[in-house]
mmCIF file of C-alpha atoms in Angstrom:
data_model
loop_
_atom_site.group_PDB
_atom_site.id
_atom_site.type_symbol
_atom_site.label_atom_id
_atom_site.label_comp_id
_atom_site.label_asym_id
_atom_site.label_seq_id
_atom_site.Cartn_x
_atom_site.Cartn_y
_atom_site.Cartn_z
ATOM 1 C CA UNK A 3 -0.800 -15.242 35.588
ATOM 2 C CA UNK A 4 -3.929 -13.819 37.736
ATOM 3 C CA UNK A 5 -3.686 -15.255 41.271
ATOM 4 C CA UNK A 6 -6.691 -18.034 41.583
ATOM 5 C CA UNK A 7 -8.275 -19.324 44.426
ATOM 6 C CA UNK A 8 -10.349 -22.373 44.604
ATOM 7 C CA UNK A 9 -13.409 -22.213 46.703
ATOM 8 C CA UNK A 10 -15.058 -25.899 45.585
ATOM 9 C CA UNK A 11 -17.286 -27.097 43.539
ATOM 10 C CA UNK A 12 -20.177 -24.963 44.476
ATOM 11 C CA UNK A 13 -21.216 -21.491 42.570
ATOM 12 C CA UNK A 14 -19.957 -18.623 44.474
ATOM 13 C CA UNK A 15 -23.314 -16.677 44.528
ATOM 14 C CA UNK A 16 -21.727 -13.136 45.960
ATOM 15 C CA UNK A 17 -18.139 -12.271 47.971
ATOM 16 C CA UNK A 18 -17.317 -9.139 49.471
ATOM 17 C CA UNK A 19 -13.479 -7.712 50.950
ATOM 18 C CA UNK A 20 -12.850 -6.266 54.088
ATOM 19 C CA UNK A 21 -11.003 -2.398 53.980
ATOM 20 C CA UNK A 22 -7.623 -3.377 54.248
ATOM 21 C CA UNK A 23 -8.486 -7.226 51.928
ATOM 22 C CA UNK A 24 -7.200 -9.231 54.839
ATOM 23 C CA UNK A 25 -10.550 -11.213 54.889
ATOM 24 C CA UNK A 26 -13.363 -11.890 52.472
ATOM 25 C CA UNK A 27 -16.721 -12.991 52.534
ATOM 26 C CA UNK A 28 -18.415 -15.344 50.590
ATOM 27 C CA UNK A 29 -21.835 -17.062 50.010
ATOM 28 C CA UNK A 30 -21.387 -21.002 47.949
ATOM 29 C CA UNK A 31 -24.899 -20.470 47.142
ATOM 30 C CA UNK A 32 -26.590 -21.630 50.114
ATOM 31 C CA UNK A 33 -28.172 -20.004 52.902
ATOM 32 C CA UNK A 34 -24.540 -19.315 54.760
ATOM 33 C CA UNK A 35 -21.798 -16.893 54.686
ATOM 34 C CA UNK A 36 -17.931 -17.750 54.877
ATOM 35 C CA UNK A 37 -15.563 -15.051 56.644
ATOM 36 C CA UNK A 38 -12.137 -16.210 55.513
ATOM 37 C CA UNK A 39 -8.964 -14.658 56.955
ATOM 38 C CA UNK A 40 -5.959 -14.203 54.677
ATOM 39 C CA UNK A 41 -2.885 -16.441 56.176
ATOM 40 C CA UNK A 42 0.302 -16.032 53.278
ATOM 41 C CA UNK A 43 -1.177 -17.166 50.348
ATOM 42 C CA UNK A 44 -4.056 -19.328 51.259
ATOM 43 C CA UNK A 45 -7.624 -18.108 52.699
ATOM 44 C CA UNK A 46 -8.443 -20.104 56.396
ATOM 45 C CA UNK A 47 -12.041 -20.247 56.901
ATOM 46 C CA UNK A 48 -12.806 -18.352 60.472
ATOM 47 C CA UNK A 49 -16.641 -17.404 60.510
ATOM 48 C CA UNK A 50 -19.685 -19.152 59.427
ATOM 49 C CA UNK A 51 -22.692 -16.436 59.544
ATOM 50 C CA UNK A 52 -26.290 -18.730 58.510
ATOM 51 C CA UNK A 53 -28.829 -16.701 60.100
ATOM 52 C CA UNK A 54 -31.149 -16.639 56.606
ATOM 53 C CA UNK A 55 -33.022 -19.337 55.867
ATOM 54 C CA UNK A 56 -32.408 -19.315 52.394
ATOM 55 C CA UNK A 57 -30.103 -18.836 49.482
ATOM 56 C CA UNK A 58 -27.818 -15.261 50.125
ATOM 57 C CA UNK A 59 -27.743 -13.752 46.866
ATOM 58 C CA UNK A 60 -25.969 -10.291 47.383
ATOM 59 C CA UNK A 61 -23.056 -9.337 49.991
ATOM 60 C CA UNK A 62 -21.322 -5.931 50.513
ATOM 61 C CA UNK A 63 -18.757 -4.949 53.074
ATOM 62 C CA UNK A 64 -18.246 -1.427 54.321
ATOM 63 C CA UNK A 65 -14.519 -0.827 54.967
ATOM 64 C CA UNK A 66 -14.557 1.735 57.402
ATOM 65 C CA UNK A 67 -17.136 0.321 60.000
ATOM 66 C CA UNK A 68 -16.070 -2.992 59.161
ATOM 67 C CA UNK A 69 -19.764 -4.083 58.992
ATOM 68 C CA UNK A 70 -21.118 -6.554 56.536
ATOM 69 C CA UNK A 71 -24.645 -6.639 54.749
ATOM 70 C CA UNK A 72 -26.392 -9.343 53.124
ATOM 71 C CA UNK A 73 -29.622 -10.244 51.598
ATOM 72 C CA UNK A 74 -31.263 -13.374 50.314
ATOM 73 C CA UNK A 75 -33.962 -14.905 48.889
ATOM 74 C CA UNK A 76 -35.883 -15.631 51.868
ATOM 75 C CA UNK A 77 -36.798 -11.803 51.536
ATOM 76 C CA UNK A 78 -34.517 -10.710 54.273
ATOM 77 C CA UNK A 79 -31.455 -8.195 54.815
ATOM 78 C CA UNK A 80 -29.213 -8.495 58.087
ATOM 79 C CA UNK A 81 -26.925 -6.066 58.633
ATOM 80 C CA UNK A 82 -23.423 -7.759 60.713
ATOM 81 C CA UNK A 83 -21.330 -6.321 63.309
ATOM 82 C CA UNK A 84 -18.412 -7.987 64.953
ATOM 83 C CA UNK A 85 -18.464 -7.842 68.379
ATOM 84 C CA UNK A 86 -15.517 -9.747 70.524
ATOM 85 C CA UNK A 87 -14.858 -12.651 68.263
ATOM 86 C CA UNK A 88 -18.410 -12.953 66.944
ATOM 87 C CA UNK A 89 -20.337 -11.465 64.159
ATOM 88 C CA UNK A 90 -23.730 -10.166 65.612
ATOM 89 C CA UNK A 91 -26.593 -10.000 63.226
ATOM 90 C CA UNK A 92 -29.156 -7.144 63.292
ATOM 91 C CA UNK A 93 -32.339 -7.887 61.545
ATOM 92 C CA UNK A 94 -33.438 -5.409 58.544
ATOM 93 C CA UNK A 95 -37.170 -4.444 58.117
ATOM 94 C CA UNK A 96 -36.972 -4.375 54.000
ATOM 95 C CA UNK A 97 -40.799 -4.909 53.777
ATOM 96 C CA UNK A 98 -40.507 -6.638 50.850
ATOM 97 C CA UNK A 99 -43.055 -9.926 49.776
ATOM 98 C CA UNK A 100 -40.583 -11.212 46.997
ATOM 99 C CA UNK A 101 -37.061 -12.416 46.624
ATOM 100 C CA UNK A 102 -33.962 -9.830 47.778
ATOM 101 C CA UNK A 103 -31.509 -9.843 44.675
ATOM 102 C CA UNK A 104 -28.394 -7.232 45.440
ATOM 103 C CA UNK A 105 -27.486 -4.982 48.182
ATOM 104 C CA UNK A 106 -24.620 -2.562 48.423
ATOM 105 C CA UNK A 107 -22.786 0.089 51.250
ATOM 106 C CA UNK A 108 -23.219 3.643 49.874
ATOM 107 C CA UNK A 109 -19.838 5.055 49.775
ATOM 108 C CA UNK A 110 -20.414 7.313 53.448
ATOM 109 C CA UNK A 111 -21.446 3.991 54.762
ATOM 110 C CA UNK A 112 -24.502 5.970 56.559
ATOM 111 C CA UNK A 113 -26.898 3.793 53.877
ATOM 112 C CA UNK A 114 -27.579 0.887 51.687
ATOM 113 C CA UNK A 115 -29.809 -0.288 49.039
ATOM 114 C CA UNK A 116 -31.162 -3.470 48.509
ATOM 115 C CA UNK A 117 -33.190 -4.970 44.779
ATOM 116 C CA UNK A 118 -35.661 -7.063 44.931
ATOM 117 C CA UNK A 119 -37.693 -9.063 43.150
ATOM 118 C CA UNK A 120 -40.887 -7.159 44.235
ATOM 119 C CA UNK A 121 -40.336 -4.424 41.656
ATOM 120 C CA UNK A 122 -38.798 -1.693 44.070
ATOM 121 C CA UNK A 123 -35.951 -0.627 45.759
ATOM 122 C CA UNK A 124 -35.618 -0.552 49.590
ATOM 123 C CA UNK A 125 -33.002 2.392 50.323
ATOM 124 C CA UNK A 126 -32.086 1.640 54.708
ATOM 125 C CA UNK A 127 -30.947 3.575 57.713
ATOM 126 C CA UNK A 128 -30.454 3.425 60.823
ATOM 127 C CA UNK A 129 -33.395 5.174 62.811
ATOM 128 C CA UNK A 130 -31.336 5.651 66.180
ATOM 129 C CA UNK A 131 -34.786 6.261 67.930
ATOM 130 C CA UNK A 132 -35.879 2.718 67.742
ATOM 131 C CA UNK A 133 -31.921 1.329 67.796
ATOM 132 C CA UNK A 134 -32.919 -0.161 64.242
ATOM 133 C CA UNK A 135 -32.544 -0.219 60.644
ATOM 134 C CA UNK A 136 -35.655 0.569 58.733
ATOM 135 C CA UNK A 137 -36.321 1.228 54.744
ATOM 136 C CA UNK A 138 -37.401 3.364 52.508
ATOM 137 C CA UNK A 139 -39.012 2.164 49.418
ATOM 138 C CA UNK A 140 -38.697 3.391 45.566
ATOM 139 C CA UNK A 141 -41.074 2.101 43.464
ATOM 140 C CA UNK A 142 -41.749 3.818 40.097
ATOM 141 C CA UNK A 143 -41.490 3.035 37.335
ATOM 142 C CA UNK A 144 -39.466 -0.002 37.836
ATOM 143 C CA UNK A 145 -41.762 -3.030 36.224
ATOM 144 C CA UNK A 146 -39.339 -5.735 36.901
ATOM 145 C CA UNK A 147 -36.919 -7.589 38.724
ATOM 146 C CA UNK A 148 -33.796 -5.049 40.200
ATOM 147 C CA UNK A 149 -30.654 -6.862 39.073
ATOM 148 C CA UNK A 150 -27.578 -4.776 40.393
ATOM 149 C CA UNK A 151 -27.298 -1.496 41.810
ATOM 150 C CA UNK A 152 -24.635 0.965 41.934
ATOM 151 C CA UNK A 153 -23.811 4.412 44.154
ATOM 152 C CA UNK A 154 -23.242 7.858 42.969
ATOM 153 C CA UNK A 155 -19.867 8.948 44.868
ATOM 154 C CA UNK A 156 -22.066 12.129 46.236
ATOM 155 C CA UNK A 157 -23.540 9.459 48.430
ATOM 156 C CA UNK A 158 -26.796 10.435 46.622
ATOM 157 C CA UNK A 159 -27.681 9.465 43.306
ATOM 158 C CA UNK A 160 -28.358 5.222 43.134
ATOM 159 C CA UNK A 161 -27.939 3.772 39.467
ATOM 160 C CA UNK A 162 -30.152 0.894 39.088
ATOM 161 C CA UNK A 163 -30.271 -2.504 36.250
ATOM 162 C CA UNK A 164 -33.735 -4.644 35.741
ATOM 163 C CA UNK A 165 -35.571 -6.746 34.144
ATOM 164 C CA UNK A 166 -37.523 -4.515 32.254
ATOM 165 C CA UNK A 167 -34.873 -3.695 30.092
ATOM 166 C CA UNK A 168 -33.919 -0.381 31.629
ATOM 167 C CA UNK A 169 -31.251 1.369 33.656
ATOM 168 C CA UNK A 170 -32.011 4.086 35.835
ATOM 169 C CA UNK A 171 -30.524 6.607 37.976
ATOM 170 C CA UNK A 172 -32.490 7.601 41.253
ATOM 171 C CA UNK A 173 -32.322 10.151 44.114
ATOM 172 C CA UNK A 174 -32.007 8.152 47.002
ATOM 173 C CA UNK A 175 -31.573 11.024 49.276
ATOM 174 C CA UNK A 176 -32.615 10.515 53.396
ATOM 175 C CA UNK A 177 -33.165 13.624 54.811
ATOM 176 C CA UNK A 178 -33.074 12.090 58.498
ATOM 177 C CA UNK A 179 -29.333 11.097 58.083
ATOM 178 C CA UNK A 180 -27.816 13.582 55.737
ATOM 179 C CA UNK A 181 -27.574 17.160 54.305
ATOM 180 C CA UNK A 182 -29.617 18.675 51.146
ATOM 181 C CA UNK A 183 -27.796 17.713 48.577
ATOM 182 C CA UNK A 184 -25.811 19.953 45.850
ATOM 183 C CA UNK A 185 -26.805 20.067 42.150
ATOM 184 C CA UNK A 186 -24.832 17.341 39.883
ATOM 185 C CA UNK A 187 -25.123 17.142 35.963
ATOM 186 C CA UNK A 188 -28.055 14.507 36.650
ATOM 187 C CA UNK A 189 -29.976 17.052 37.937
ATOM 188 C CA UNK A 190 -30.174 19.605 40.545
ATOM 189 C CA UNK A 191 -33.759 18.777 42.213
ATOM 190 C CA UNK A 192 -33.628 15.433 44.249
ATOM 191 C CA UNK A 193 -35.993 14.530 46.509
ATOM 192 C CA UNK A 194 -36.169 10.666 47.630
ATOM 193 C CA UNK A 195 -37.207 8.558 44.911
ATOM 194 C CA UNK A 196 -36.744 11.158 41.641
ATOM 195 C CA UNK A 197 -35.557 9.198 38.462
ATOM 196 C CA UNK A 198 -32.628 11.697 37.509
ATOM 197 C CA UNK A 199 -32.222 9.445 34.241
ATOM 198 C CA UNK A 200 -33.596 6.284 32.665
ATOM 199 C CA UNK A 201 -32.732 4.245 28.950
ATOM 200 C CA UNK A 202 -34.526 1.334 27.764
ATOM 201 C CA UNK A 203 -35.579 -0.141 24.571
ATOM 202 C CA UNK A 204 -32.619 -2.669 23.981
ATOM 203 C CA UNK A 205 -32.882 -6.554 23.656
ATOM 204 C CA UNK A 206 -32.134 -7.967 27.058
ATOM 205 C CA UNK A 207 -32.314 -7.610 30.481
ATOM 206 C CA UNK A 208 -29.707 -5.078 32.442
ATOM 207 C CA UNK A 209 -27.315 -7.614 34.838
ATOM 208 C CA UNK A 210 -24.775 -4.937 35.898
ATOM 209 C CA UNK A 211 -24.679 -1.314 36.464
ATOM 210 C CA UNK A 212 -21.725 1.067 37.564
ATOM 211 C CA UNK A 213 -20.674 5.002 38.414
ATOM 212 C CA UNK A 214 -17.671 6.190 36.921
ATOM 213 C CA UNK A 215 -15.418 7.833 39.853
ATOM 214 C CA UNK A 216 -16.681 10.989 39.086
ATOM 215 C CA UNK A 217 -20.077 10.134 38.991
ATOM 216 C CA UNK A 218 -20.664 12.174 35.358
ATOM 217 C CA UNK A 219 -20.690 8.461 33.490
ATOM 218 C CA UNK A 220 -22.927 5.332 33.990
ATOM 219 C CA UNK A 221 -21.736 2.112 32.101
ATOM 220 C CA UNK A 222 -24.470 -1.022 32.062
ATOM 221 C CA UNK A 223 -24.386 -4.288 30.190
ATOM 222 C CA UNK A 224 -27.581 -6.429 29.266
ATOM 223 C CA UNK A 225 -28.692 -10.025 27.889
ATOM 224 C CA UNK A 226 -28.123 -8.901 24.302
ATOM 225 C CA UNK A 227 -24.355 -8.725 24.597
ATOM 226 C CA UNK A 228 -24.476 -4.936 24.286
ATOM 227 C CA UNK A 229 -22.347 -2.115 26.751
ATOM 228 C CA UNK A 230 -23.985 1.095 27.136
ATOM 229 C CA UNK A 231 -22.696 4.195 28.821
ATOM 230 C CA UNK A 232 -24.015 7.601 29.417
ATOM 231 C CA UNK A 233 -22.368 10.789 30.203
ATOM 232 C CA UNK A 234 -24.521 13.051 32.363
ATOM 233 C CA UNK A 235 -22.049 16.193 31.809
ATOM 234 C CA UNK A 236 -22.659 15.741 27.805
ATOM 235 C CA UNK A 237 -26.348 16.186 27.938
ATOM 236 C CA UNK A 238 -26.796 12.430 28.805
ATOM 237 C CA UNK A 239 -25.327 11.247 25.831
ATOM 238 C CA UNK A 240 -25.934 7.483 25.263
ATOM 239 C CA UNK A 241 -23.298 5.398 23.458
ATOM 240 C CA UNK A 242 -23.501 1.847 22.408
ATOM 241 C CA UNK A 243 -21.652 -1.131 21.257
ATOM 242 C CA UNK A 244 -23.715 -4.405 20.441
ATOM 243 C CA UNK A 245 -20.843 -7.495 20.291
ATOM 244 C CA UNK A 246 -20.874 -10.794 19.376
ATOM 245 C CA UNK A 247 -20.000 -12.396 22.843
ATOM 246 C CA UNK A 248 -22.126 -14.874 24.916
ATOM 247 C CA UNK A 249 -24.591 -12.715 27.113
ATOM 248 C CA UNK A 250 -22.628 -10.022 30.325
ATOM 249 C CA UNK A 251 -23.487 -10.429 33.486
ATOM 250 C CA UNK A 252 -21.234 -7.447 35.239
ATOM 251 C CA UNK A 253 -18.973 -4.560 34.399
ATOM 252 C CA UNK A 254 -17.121 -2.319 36.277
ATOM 253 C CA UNK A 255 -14.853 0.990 35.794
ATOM 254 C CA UNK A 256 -11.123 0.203 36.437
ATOM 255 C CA UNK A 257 -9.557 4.242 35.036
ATOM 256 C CA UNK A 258 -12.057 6.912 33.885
ATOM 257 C CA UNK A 259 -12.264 5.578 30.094
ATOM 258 C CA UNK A 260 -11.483 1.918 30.597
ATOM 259 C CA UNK A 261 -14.529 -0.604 31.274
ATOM 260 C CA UNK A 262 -14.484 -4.357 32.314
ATOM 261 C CA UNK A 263 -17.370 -6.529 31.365
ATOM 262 C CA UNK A 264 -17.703 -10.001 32.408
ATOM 263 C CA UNK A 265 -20.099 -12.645 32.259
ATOM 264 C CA UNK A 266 -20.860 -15.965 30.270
ATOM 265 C CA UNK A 267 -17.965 -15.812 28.444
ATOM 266 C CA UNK A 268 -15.624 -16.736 31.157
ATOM 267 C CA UNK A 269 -13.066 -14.070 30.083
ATOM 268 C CA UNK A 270 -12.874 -10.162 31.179
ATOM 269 C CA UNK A 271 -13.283 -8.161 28.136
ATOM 270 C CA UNK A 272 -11.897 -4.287 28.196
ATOM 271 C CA UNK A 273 -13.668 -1.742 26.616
ATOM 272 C CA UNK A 274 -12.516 1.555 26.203
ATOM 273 C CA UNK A 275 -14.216 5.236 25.401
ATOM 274 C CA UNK A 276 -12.740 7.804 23.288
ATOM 275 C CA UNK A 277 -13.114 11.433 23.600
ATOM 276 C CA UNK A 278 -16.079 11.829 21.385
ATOM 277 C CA UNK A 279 -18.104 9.182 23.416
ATOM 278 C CA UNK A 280 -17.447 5.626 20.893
ATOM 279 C CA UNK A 281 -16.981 2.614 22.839
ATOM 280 C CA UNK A 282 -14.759 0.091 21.359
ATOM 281 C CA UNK A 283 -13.144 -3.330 22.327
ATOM 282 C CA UNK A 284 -9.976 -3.356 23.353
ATOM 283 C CA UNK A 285 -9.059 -6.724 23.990
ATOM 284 C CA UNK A 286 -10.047 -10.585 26.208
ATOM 285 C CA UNK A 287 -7.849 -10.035 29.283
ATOM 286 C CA UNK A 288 -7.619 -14.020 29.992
ATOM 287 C CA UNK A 289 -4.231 -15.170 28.326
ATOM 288 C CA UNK A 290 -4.459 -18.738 29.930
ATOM 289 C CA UNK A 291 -4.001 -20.364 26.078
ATOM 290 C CA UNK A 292 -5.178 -23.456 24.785
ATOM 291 C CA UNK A 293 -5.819 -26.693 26.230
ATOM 292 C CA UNK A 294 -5.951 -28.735 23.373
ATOM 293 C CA UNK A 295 -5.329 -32.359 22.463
ATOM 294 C CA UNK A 296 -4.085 -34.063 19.524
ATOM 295 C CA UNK A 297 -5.612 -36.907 17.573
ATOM 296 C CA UNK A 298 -8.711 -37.207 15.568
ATOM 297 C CA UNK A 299 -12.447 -38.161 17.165
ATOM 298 C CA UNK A 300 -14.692 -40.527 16.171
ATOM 299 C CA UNK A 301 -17.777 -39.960 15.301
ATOM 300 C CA UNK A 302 -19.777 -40.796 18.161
ATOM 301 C CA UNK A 303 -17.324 -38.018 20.116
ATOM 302 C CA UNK A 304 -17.872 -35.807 17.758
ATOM 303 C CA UNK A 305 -21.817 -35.675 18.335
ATOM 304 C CA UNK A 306 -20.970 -36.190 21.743
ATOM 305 C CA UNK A 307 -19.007 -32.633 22.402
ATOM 306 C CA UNK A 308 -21.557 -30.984 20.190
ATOM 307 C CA UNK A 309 -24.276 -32.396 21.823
ATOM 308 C CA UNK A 310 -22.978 -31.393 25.324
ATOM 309 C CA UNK A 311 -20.731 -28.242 24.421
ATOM 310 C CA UNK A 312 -22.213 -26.988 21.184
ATOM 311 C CA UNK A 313 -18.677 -27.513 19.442
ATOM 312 C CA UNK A 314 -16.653 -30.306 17.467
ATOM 313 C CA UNK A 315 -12.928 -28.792 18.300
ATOM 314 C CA UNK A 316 -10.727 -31.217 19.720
ATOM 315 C CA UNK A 317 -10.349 -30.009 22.995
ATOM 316 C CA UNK A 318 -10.164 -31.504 26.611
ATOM 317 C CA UNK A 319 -13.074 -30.772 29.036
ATOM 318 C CA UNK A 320 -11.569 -27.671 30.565
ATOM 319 C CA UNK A 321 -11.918 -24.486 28.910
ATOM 320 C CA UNK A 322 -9.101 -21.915 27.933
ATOM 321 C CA UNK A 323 -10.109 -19.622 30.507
ATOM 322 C CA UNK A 324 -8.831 -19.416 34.568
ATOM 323 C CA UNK A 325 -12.378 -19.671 35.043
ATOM 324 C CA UNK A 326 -14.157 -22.729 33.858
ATOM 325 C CA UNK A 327 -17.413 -21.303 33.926
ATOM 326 C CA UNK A 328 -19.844 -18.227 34.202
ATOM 327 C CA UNK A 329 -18.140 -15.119 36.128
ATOM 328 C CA UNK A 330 -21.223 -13.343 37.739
ATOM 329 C CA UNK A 331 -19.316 -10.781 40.218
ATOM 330 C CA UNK A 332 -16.316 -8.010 39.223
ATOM 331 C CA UNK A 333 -15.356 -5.807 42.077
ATOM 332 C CA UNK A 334 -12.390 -3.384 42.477
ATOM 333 C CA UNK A 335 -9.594 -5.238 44.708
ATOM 334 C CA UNK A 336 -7.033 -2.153 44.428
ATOM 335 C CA UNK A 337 -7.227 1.300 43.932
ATOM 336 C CA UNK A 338 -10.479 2.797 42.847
ATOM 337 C CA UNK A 339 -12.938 2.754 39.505
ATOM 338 C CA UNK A 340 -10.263 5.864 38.266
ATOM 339 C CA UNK A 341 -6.948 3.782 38.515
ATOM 340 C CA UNK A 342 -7.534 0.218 39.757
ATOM 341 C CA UNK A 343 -4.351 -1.820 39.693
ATOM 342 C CA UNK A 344 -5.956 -5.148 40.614
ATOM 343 C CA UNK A 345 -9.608 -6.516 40.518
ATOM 344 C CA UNK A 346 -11.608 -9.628 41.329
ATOM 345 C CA UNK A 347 -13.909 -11.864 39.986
ATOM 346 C CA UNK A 348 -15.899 -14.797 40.879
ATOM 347 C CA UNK A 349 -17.681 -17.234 39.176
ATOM 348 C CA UNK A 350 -20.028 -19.919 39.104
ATOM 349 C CA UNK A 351 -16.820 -22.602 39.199
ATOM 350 C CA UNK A 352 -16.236 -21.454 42.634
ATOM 351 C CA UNK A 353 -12.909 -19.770 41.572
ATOM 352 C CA UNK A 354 -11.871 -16.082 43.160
ATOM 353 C CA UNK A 355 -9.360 -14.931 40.864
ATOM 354 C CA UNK A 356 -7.751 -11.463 41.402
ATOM 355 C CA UNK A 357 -5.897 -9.818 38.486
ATOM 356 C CA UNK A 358 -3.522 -7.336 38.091
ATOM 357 C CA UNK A 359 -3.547 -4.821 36.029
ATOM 358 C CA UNK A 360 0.196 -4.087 35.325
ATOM 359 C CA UNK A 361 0.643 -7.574 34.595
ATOM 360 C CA UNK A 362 -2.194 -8.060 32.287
ATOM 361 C CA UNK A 363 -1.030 -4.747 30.189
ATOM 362 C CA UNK A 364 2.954 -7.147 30.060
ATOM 363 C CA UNK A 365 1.296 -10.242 28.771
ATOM 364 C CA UNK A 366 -0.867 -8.913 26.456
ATOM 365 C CA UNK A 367 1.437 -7.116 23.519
ATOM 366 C CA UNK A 368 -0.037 -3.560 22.631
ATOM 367 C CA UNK A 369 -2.207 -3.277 25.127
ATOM 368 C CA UNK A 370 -2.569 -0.198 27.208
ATOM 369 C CA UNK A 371 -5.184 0.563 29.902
ATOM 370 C CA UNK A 372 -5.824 4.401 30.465
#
């Protein structure tokens, strides 16, 4: 069994780990942050960061400077230090007039990205000048929302998901804090703000975006149920697999040809790639089992459940899943996007749940993650 951990009744709208996963940080989708510090099996609430004014929608921690970022609607970033026994905030200039949606570390820790819901993304650093952080913007051709966000491990290249129905890969390269950066197979010329690569044309919006550990792949899953993935050192090859689950929300890397995809379902799916660039399903990852009830229903209980839950079955109210509703986060817990042994997702129950790889592949007969 995964190892759960129950957070309330509220949605848990973004959590981040520290380096070493001691503590976590979490928003219940309000305007405040939880720091919680690992003590045996349980998580101890130590920290309570509510400088925005309004809902925190994205939070990333860096795990060598042990500095945390977050972002909200109320169009602000703040970037967190700890100082003593008290998490100082710094105040981000994003210069943004709509809603900030995501923000992530890039992997040097130097940088970090933030989507918004003005159509652009604001790509910060620290201007030691002026002692603070300040942003650069790219703009086109994004014509939506930016959903999720992902970095390139050359510390360069940004992948980006939005509502226009299109993922993209941009330069996001500063040259006040870093070198000229080396060709790649997405390109070789990269000054700031250069789309390197962009796919549209499918059915629903992009939720979740992610690098492969080499950087040569992008996987992205949209409203339309479908996983895409593209394979820069193959000429940018785009495969495709349209399925018949309830619309993804996130996906993630976990080894170099195995993908996990979560979302409304409230079940990890794996996906797998073969040589020749086919993505296929493997397998639902969630072996909970069924929660069902004997006895027939009347009538009015039968209209009832389908009224409410879309479905006659004769089940109880809880679903056959850990998580008993939406997951809308997936981030590596152990190892890294080319062998992770455990990873984590939340979920709009307000469960953390943190599963392990090994024991997933003894549960499930046949399966095999490579």
């Amino acid at each position: 069994m995964p190892e759960t951990h129950n957070f309330g009744f509220d949605p848990i709208s973004s959590h981040a780990f520290n380096g070493d996963r001691t503590q976590l940080a979490i928003s219940p989708n309000n305007n405040e942050v939880h720091i919680y510090t690992k003590s045996g099996r349980k998580w101890v609430k130590a920290h309570v960061l509510n400088e925005h004014s309004q809902r925190v929608t994205g939070i990333d921690w860096a795990p060598n400077s042990n500095t945390i970022v977050t972002c909200g609607t109320d169009r602000n970033a703040y970037v967190w230090n700890l100082q003593g026994d008290e998490w100082k905030p710094t105040l981000v200039i994003l210069r943004i007039n709509r809603a900030a949606t995501y923000v992530k570390w890039s992997p040097l820790e130097n940088k970090f990205a933030v989507g918004s819901g003005a159509r652009l993304i604001s790509v910060c650093y620290f201007e030691q000048e002026n002692d603070w952080w300040v942003s650069k913007h790219i703009k086109k051709p994004i014509r939506s929302t930016v959903t999720s966000l992902d970095w390139h491990p050359n510390n360069i290249l940004l992948a980006a998901g939005s509502t226009d129905f299109k993922a993209r890969v941009f330069s996001a390269y500063i040259k006040e804090v870093e070198a000229k950066p080396s060709a790649t197979p997405w390109g070789a010329k990269m000054p700031f703000g250069h789309l390197m690569f962009e796919c549209g044309g499918g059915g629903g919006w992009v939720h979740g975006v992610s690098f492969s550990e080499s950087g040569d792949k992008l996987v992205w899953v949209s409203h339309d149920s479908c996983v895409h993935v593209v394979n820069a050192a193959q000429e940018k090859t785009v495969s495709v697999i349209k399925t018949e689950y309830l619309p993804f929300l996130a996906c993630s890397w976990i080894t170099d040809n195995s993908i996990v995809v979560v979302g409304h379902d409230c079940n990890p799916l794996l996906f797998s790639q073969d040589g020749q660039g086919n993505i296929s399903f493997v397998n639902k990852l969630d072996t909970k089992g069924s929660n069902k009830v004997s006895g027939n229903k009347s009538a009015m209980m039968l209209f009832r459940d389908l009224d409410k839950r879309a479905t006659t079955e004769t089940t109880g109210t809880e679903q056959d899943t850990v998580h008993q509703n939406t997951i809308t986060e997936l981030t590596i817990h152990t190892g890294s996007k080319g062998n992770a042994s455990k990873f984590c997702t939340t979920g709009v129950d307000g469960q953390l749940v943190i599963w392990d790889v090994k024991s997933l592949e003894s549960a499930i007969a046949g399966l095999r993650i490579a």
